[in-house]
mmCIF file of C-alpha atoms and ligand atoms in Angstrom:
data_model
loop_
_atom_site.group_PDB
_atom_site.id
_atom_site.type_symbol
_atom_site.label_atom_id
_atom_site.label_comp_id
_atom_site.label_asym_id
_atom_site.label_seq_id
_atom_site.Cartn_x
_atom_site.Cartn_y
_atom_site.Cartn_z
ATOM 1 C CA UNK F 1 3.337 108.048 74.547
ATOM 2 C CA UNK F 2 6.285 109.561 76.417
ATOM 3 C CA UNK F 3 8.960 110.950 74.155
ATOM 4 C CA UNK F 4 11.749 108.899 75.817
ATOM 5 C CA UNK F 5 9.738 105.673 75.428
ATOM 6 C CA UNK F 6 8.996 106.504 71.794
ATOM 7 C CA UNK F 7 12.651 107.143 70.994
ATOM 8 C CA UNK F 8 13.965 104.056 72.745
ATOM 9 C CA UNK F 9 11.246 101.890 71.189
ATOM 10 C CA UNK F 10 12.256 102.896 67.688
ATOM 11 C CA UNK F 11 15.924 102.267 68.318
ATOM 12 C CA UNK F 12 17.542 105.464 69.603
ATOM 13 C CA UNK F 13 19.168 103.506 72.413
ATOM 14 C CA UNK F 14 18.592 103.005 76.105
ATOM 15 C CA UNK F 15 16.641 105.435 78.265
ATOM 16 C CA UNK F 16 20.025 106.930 79.314
ATOM 17 C CA UNK F 17 21.189 107.391 75.712
ATOM 18 C CA UNK F 18 17.831 108.885 74.772
ATOM 19 C CA UNK F 19 18.144 111.336 77.677
ATOM 20 C CA UNK F 20 21.504 112.470 76.296
ATOM 21 C CA UNK F 21 20.053 112.834 72.809
ATOM 22 C CA UNK F 22 17.163 114.941 74.109
ATOM 23 C CA UNK F 23 19.611 117.166 76.019
ATOM 24 C CA UNK F 24 21.356 118.099 72.738
ATOM 25 C CA UNK F 25 18.118 119.654 71.442
ATOM 26 C CA UNK F 26 18.076 117.351 68.398
ATOM 27 C CA UNK F 27 14.495 116.228 68.987
ATOM 28 C CA UNK F 28 11.534 118.333 67.887
ATOM 29 C CA UNK F 29 7.769 117.812 68.048
ATOM 30 C CA UNK F 30 5.877 120.015 65.597
ATOM 31 C CA UNK F 31 8.955 122.226 65.361
ATOM 32 C CA UNK F 32 9.371 122.687 69.115
ATOM 33 C CA UNK F 33 12.515 121.362 70.818
ATOM 34 C CA UNK F 34 11.681 118.711 73.395
ATOM 35 C CA UNK F 35 14.271 118.168 76.099
ATOM 36 C CA UNK F 36 12.106 116.508 78.723
ATOM 37 C CA UNK F 37 11.660 112.783 78.062
ATOM 38 C CA UNK F 38 8.423 112.779 80.048
ATOM 39 C CA UNK F 39 6.710 114.995 77.453
ATOM 40 C CA UNK F 40 3.796 113.159 75.839
ATOM 41 C CA UNK F 41 3.652 113.037 72.061
ATOM 42 C CA UNK F 42 1.278 111.475 69.593
ATOM 43 C CA UNK F 43 3.470 110.309 66.733
ATOM 44 C CA UNK F 44 0.443 109.771 64.486
ATOM 45 C CA UNK F 45 -0.751 113.360 64.652
ATOM 46 C CA UNK F 46 2.445 115.231 65.575
ATOM 47 C CA UNK F 47 5.579 115.527 63.462
ATOM 48 C CA UNK F 48 8.514 114.250 65.470
ATOM 49 C CA UNK F 49 12.015 114.811 64.049
ATOM 50 C CA UNK F 50 15.471 113.753 65.204
ATOM 51 C CA UNK F 51 18.326 115.774 63.691
ATOM 52 C CA UNK F 52 15.779 117.078 61.197
ATOM 53 C CA UNK F 53 14.690 113.624 60.068
ATOM 54 C CA UNK F 54 11.033 112.727 60.436
ATOM 55 C CA UNK F 55 10.361 109.567 62.365
ATOM 56 C CA UNK F 56 7.569 107.181 61.427
ATOM 57 C CA UNK F 57 6.020 105.400 64.328
ATOM 58 C CA UNK F 58 2.673 103.764 64.699
ATOM 59 C CA UNK F 59 1.481 102.846 68.126
ATOM 60 C CA UNK F 60 -0.230 99.683 67.022
ATOM 61 C CA UNK F 61 1.004 96.886 64.840
ATOM 62 C CA UNK F 62 -1.286 94.456 63.041
ATOM 63 C CA UNK F 63 0.216 91.267 61.674
ATOM 64 C CA UNK F 64 -1.232 88.316 59.797
ATOM 65 C CA UNK F 65 0.578 85.023 60.335
ATOM 66 C CA UNK F 66 0.067 81.670 58.739
ATOM 67 C CA UNK F 67 0.650 79.804 61.975
ATOM 68 C CA UNK F 68 2.641 76.627 61.449
ATOM 69 C CA UNK F 69 1.902 73.451 63.436
ATOM 70 C CA UNK F 70 4.140 72.860 66.431
ATOM 71 C CA UNK F 71 4.187 76.356 67.919
ATOM 72 C CA UNK F 72 2.066 77.736 70.735
ATOM 73 C CA UNK F 73 -0.325 80.689 70.336
ATOM 74 C CA UNK F 74 1.127 82.368 73.389
ATOM 75 C CA UNK F 75 3.476 85.242 74.083
ATOM 76 C CA UNK F 76 5.994 83.173 76.015
ATOM 77 C CA UNK F 77 6.635 79.677 77.180
ATOM 78 C CA UNK F 78 9.525 78.186 79.114
ATOM 79 C CA UNK F 79 10.002 75.082 77.009
ATOM 80 C CA UNK F 80 8.148 75.409 73.715
ATOM 81 C CA UNK F 81 8.368 77.843 70.783
ATOM 82 C CA UNK F 82 5.624 80.444 70.515
ATOM 83 C CA UNK F 83 4.312 82.488 67.599
ATOM 84 C CA UNK F 84 6.054 85.550 69.071
ATOM 85 C CA UNK F 85 9.391 83.717 68.698
ATOM 86 C CA UNK F 86 8.747 83.726 64.931
ATOM 87 C CA UNK F 87 8.654 87.543 64.769
ATOM 88 C CA UNK F 88 11.591 89.813 63.972
ATOM 89 C CA UNK F 89 13.065 91.583 67.040
ATOM 90 C CA UNK F 90 11.656 94.885 65.689
ATOM 91 C CA UNK F 91 8.114 93.468 65.759
ATOM 92 C CA UNK F 92 8.533 91.431 68.955
ATOM 93 C CA UNK F 93 9.621 94.514 70.918
ATOM 94 C CA UNK F 94 6.194 96.097 70.350
ATOM 95 C CA UNK F 95 4.528 93.756 72.878
ATOM 96 C CA UNK F 96 2.265 91.996 70.392
ATOM 97 C CA UNK F 97 0.013 89.087 71.333
ATOM 98 C CA UNK F 98 -2.087 86.639 69.329
ATOM 99 C CA UNK F 99 -5.800 87.448 68.986
ATOM 100 C CA UNK F 100 -7.294 84.265 70.399
ATOM 101 C CA UNK F 101 -5.657 80.883 70.440
ATOM 102 C CA UNK F 102 -5.104 78.156 67.934
ATOM 103 C CA UNK F 103 -4.082 74.738 69.256
ATOM 104 C CA UNK F 104 -0.433 73.776 68.913
ATOM 105 C CA UNK F 105 -1.218 71.473 65.984
ATOM 106 C CA UNK F 106 -3.646 73.900 64.271
ATOM 107 C CA UNK F 107 -2.431 75.959 61.322
ATOM 108 C CA UNK F 108 -3.576 79.054 59.546
ATOM 109 C CA UNK F 109 -4.728 82.590 60.123
ATOM 110 C CA UNK F 110 -3.542 84.213 63.309
ATOM 111 C CA UNK F 111 -3.834 87.945 63.830
ATOM 112 C CA UNK F 112 -1.101 89.299 66.082
ATOM 113 C CA UNK F 113 -1.393 92.824 67.417
ATOM 114 C CA UNK F 114 -0.797 95.084 70.416
ATOM 115 C CA UNK F 115 -4.247 96.686 70.003
ATOM 116 C CA UNK F 116 -6.153 95.331 72.991
ATOM 117 C CA UNK F 117 -9.365 97.053 72.013
ATOM 118 C CA UNK F 118 -9.517 95.431 68.580
ATOM 119 C CA UNK F 119 -8.644 92.070 70.079
ATOM 120 C CA UNK F 120 -11.468 92.371 72.596
ATOM 121 C CA UNK F 121 -13.906 93.389 69.882
ATOM 122 C CA UNK F 122 -13.019 90.332 67.775
ATOM 123 C CA UNK F 123 -13.167 87.852 70.628
ATOM 124 C CA UNK F 124 -16.206 89.107 72.529
ATOM 125 C CA UNK F 125 -18.898 86.399 72.248
ATOM 126 C CA UNK F 126 -21.531 89.131 72.031
ATOM 127 C CA UNK F 127 -20.101 90.351 68.712
ATOM 128 C CA UNK F 128 -20.606 86.983 66.972
ATOM 129 C CA UNK F 129 -17.516 87.398 64.813
ATOM 130 C CA UNK F 130 -17.155 84.207 62.754
ATOM 131 C CA UNK F 131 -13.992 82.186 62.378
ATOM 132 C CA UNK F 132 -13.885 79.718 59.509
ATOM 133 C CA UNK F 133 -11.771 76.584 59.438
ATOM 134 C CA UNK F 134 -10.875 73.943 56.880
ATOM 135 C CA UNK F 135 -10.638 70.477 58.385
ATOM 136 C CA UNK F 136 -10.038 66.871 57.443
ATOM 137 C CA UNK F 137 -12.263 64.514 59.393
ATOM 138 C CA UNK F 138 -11.708 60.866 60.174
ATOM 139 C CA UNK F 139 -15.185 59.489 59.429
ATOM 140 C CA UNK F 140 -17.928 60.426 56.984
ATOM 141 C CA UNK F 141 -19.492 63.817 57.684
ATOM 142 C CA UNK F 142 -23.213 63.666 56.934
ATOM 143 C CA UNK F 143 -26.103 66.038 56.298
ATOM 144 C CA UNK F 144 -27.293 65.108 59.819
ATOM 145 C CA UNK F 145 -24.031 66.547 61.161
ATOM 146 C CA UNK F 146 -24.645 69.732 59.165
ATOM 147 C CA UNK F 147 -28.123 69.968 60.740
ATOM 148 C CA UNK F 148 -26.754 69.234 64.224
ATOM 149 C CA UNK F 149 -24.086 71.938 63.907
ATOM 150 C CA UNK F 150 -26.753 74.371 62.722
ATOM 151 C CA UNK F 151 -28.638 73.867 65.992
ATOM 152 C CA UNK F 152 -25.513 73.700 68.163
ATOM 153 C CA UNK F 153 -24.026 70.528 69.613
ATOM 154 C CA UNK F 154 -23.474 69.480 73.213
ATOM 155 C CA UNK F 155 -19.810 69.163 74.147
ATOM 156 C CA UNK F 156 -18.272 66.713 76.631
ATOM 157 C CA UNK F 157 -18.766 69.232 79.459
ATOM 158 C CA UNK F 158 -22.496 69.580 78.619
ATOM 159 C CA UNK F 159 -21.997 73.011 77.046
ATOM 160 C CA UNK F 160 -24.385 73.594 74.161
ATOM 161 C CA UNK F 161 -22.503 75.473 71.452
ATOM 162 C CA UNK F 162 -23.935 78.354 69.486
ATOM 163 C CA UNK F 163 -25.068 77.461 65.963
ATOM 164 C CA UNK F 164 -22.236 76.709 63.563
ATOM 165 C CA UNK F 165 -22.186 76.535 59.783
ATOM 166 C CA UNK F 166 -20.841 73.256 58.436
ATOM 167 C CA UNK F 167 -20.199 72.659 54.758
ATOM 168 C CA UNK F 168 -19.084 69.329 53.299
ATOM 169 C CA UNK F 169 -16.425 69.923 50.643
ATOM 170 C CA UNK F 170 -15.546 66.278 49.961
ATOM 171 C CA UNK F 171 -17.798 63.536 51.292
ATOM 172 C CA UNK F 172 -16.751 60.022 52.316
ATOM 173 C CA UNK F 173 -14.155 58.848 54.797
ATOM 174 C CA UNK F 174 -12.095 60.928 55.350
ATOM 175 C CA UNK F 175 -14.264 63.994 54.709
ATOM 176 C CA UNK F 176 -13.065 67.491 53.981
ATOM 177 C CA UNK F 177 -15.176 70.281 55.447
ATOM 178 C CA UNK F 178 -15.412 73.965 56.179
ATOM 179 C CA UNK F 179 -16.880 75.053 59.486
ATOM 180 C CA UNK F 180 -17.634 78.515 60.860
ATOM 181 C CA UNK F 181 -18.047 79.178 64.571
ATOM 182 C CA UNK F 182 -18.488 82.358 66.596
ATOM 183 C CA UNK F 183 -17.087 81.159 69.910
ATOM 184 C CA UNK F 184 -13.642 80.160 71.058
ATOM 185 C CA UNK F 185 -14.104 77.358 73.569
ATOM 186 C CA UNK F 186 -11.079 75.190 74.263
ATOM 187 C CA UNK F 187 -10.544 72.754 71.322
ATOM 188 C CA UNK F 188 -13.988 73.797 70.119
ATOM 189 C CA UNK F 189 -13.980 72.436 66.560
ATOM 190 C CA UNK F 190 -12.347 69.172 67.611
ATOM 191 C CA UNK F 191 -14.857 68.703 70.434
ATOM 192 C CA UNK F 192 -17.804 69.548 68.188
ATOM 193 C CA UNK F 193 -16.807 66.726 65.856
ATOM 194 C CA UNK F 194 -16.228 64.408 68.818
ATOM 195 C CA UNK F 195 -19.815 65.218 69.833
ATOM 196 C CA UNK F 196 -20.994 63.684 66.543
ATOM 197 C CA UNK F 197 -18.605 60.717 66.814
ATOM 198 C CA UNK F 198 -15.815 61.930 64.503
ATOM 199 C CA UNK F 199 -12.217 63.033 64.777
ATOM 200 C CA UNK F 200 -10.473 66.086 63.342
ATOM 201 C CA UNK F 201 -7.100 65.041 61.890
ATOM 202 C CA UNK F 202 -6.142 68.393 60.317
ATOM 203 C CA UNK F 203 -7.329 71.885 61.165
ATOM 204 C CA UNK F 204 -6.508 75.184 59.520
ATOM 205 C CA UNK F 205 -8.112 78.582 60.127
ATOM 206 C CA UNK F 206 -9.003 80.406 56.926
ATOM 207 C CA UNK F 207 -10.792 83.555 58.099
ATOM 208 C CA UNK F 208 -11.415 85.721 61.129
ATOM 209 C CA UNK F 209 -14.382 88.029 60.677
ATOM 210 C CA UNK F 210 -14.159 89.365 57.142
ATOM 211 C CA UNK F 211 -10.383 88.944 56.974
ATOM 212 C CA UNK F 212 -9.000 86.061 54.889
ATOM 213 C CA UNK F 213 -5.648 84.325 55.214
ATOM 214 C CA UNK F 214 -3.253 85.448 52.460
ATOM 215 C CA UNK F 215 -2.706 82.270 50.410
ATOM 216 C CA UNK F 216 0.825 83.428 49.557
ATOM 217 C CA UNK F 217 1.972 83.122 53.168
ATOM 218 C CA UNK F 218 3.807 79.849 53.800
ATOM 219 C CA UNK F 219 3.385 78.283 57.257
ATOM 220 C CA UNK F 220 5.476 80.336 59.682
ATOM 221 C CA UNK F 221 5.456 83.436 57.471
ATOM 222 C CA UNK F 222 3.721 86.658 58.383
ATOM 223 C CA UNK F 223 3.238 90.179 57.109
ATOM 224 C CA UNK F 224 1.745 93.496 58.176
ATOM 225 C CA UNK F 225 -1.960 93.899 57.526
ATOM 226 C CA UNK F 226 -2.661 96.697 55.083
ATOM 227 C CA UNK F 227 -4.651 99.686 56.376
ATOM 228 C CA UNK F 228 -7.613 98.386 54.340
ATOM 229 C CA UNK F 229 -7.360 94.947 55.946
ATOM 230 C CA UNK F 230 -7.299 96.480 59.432
ATOM 231 C CA UNK F 231 -10.511 98.312 58.542
ATOM 232 C CA UNK F 232 -12.056 95.124 57.108
ATOM 233 C CA UNK F 233 -11.215 93.312 60.335
ATOM 234 C CA UNK F 234 -12.471 96.141 62.535
ATOM 235 C CA UNK F 235 -15.751 96.356 60.615
ATOM 236 C CA UNK F 236 -16.363 92.606 60.463
ATOM 237 C CA UNK F 237 -20.086 91.930 60.388
ATOM 238 C CA UNK F 238 -21.648 89.523 62.892
ATOM 239 C CA UNK F 239 -22.134 86.010 61.517
ATOM 240 C CA UNK F 240 -25.502 85.515 59.787
ATOM 241 C CA UNK F 241 -26.021 81.979 61.130
ATOM 242 C CA UNK F 242 -26.281 82.550 64.900
HETATM 243 N N1 URA Y 301 -10.980 74.625 67.410
HETATM 244 C C1 URA Y 301 -10.082 73.693 67.782
HETATM 245 O O1 URA Y 301 -10.435 72.590 68.126
HETATM 246 N N2 URA Y 301 -8.783 74.010 67.728
HETATM 247 C C2 URA Y 301 -8.326 75.208 67.314
HETATM 248 O O2 URA Y 301 -7.117 75.433 67.273
HETATM 249 C C3 URA Y 301 -9.281 76.173 66.926
HETATM 250 C C4 URA Y 301 -10.605 75.865 66.988
#
């Protein structure tokens, strides 16, 4: 990243102010004074100091949010709040975006990052990364539904879904279930239940790949992923049921 962009991103002022700062010779990369803002630096491998103080900057941020109902999984919207509006200004300035979408009324695990490569890897249908949801269903979910999901069900637009793993947690009406899918079609879980004549009344995402939602996060709260969690997410194994 350019040195002037790096410095302004981490709060050393506008491009103009950063230019002034660089002129004073206060900024060093690996011990060498950098006066030209266009100089490229890699803050993860090079030591950048300002007035002798080392700056910590990571190019990518990885956040785990427990998405609350009522907000959009989008970066901006003219009339409705988005998950990015829930971030601190320091995080929001890093151009993060949600990895995949949850419906406005869906809760739970949402990974927010500015790492486009990781996002692509997690969402690519060819990778078969599973996403697991807890849901409350209006109607009695049956073993026939479990079998139908295992084969894939036909949605209202005639699309045959990939196999999904359905587990009945509490039988009867309403039923409580867990379902894992590897695709991300619009309203997919809701439409899969509609395909078997039932209605989802509550939906919460619990996992994405091998990453689990931190149960300590209240709806609307978020935190940085640990380095280990980023690795877990990156190395998520393909689902074993497709
Ligand atoms: N399936 C849905 O129907 N909605 C979501 O938000 C996620 C998966």
